[in-house]
Coordinates of C-alpha atoms in Angstrom, one line a residue:
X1 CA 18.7 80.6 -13.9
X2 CA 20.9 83.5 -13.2
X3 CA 19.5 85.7 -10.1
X4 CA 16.8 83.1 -8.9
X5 CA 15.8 80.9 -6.6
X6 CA 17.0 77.7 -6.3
X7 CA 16.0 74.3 -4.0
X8 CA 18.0 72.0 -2.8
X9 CA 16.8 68.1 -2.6
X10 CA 18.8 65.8 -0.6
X11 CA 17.8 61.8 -0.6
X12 CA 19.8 59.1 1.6
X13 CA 19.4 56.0 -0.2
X14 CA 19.8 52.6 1.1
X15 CA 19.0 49.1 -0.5
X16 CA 15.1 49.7 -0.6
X17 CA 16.0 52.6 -3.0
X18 CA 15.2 52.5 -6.3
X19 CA 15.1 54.3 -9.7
X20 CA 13.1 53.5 -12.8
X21 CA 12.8 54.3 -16.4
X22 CA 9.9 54.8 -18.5
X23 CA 9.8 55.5 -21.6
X24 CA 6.2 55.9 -23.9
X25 CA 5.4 55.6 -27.8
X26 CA 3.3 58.8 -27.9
X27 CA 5.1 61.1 -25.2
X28 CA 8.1 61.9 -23.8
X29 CA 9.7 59.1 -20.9
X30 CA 9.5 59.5 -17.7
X31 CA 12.7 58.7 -15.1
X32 CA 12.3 58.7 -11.5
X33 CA 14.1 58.1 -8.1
X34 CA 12.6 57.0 -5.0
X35 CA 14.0 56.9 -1.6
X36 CA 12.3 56.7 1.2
X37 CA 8.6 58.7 1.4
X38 CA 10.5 60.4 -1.7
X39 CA 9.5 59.9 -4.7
X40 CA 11.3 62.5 -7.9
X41 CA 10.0 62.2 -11.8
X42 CA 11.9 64.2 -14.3
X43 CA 9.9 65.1 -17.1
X44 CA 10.6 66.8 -20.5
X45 CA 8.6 68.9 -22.4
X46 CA 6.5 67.8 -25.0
X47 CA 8.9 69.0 -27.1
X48 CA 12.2 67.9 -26.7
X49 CA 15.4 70.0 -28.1
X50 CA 19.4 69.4 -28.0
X51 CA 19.7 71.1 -24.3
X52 CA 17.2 68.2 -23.5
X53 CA 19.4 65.8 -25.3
X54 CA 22.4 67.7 -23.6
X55 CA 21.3 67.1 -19.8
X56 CA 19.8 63.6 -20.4
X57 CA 23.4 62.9 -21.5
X58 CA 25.2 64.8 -18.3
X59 CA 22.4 62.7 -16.4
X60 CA 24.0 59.3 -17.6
X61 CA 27.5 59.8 -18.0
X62 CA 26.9 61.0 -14.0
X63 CA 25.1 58.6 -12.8
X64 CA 27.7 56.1 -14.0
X65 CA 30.5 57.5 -12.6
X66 CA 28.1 57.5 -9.4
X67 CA 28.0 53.6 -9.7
X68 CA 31.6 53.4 -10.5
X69 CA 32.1 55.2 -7.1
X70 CA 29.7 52.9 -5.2
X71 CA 31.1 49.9 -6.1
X72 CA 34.9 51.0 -5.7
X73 CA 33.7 51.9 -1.8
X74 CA 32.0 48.6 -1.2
X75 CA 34.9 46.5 -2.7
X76 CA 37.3 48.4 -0.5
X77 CA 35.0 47.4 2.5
X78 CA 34.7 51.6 3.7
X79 CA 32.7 54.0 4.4
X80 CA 33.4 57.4 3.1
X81 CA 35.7 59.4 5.4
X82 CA 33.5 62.6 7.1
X83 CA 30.4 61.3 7.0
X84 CA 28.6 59.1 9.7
X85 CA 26.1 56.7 9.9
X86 CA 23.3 58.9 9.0
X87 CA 25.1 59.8 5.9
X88 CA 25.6 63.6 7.2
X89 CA 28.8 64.8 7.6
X90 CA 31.0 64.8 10.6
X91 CA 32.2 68.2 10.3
X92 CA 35.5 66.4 10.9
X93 CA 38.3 67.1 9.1
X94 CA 41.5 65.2 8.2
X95 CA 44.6 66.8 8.7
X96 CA 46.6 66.8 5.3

């Protein structure tokens, strides 16, 4: 996607987020993420090849370490440093 145009998507999620798998005998599955009136599918084409199989991967092996994250700031009973309440940062800075 060298040179071209690219969008930027960003979803605040709180508990009545939710994401869902789907896969289908016939087709390829369907994974989506919904937060708020914001609802995201990824789909693949009908044809699936290794990049496919490549980013699915990426998509998991992020996603966990997503979750690891999560939980490590709700065990330590934080909130991430720089952002607010909203969940959009502070602009402030801590000095090192």
């Amino acid at each position: 996607m060298a040179g071209g145009r690219m969008s930027a998507l960003s979803l605040p999620v709180d508990a009545s987020a939710s994401v869902k798998f789907k896969p289908f005998r016939g087709r390829t599955p369907l994974f989506t993420v919904s937060a708020g009136r914001v609802l995201v599918t990824l789909t693949l084409p009908e044809r699936v090849n290794a990049g496919d199989v490549e980013f699915a991967r990426g998509l998991a092996e992020q996603a966990a370490a997503y979750a690891v994250e999560v939980e490590r700031l709700y065990r330590s009973g934080r909130r991430p440093s720089g952002r607010s309440s909203s969940g959009r940062s502070s602009g402030k800075r801590k000095a090192a």
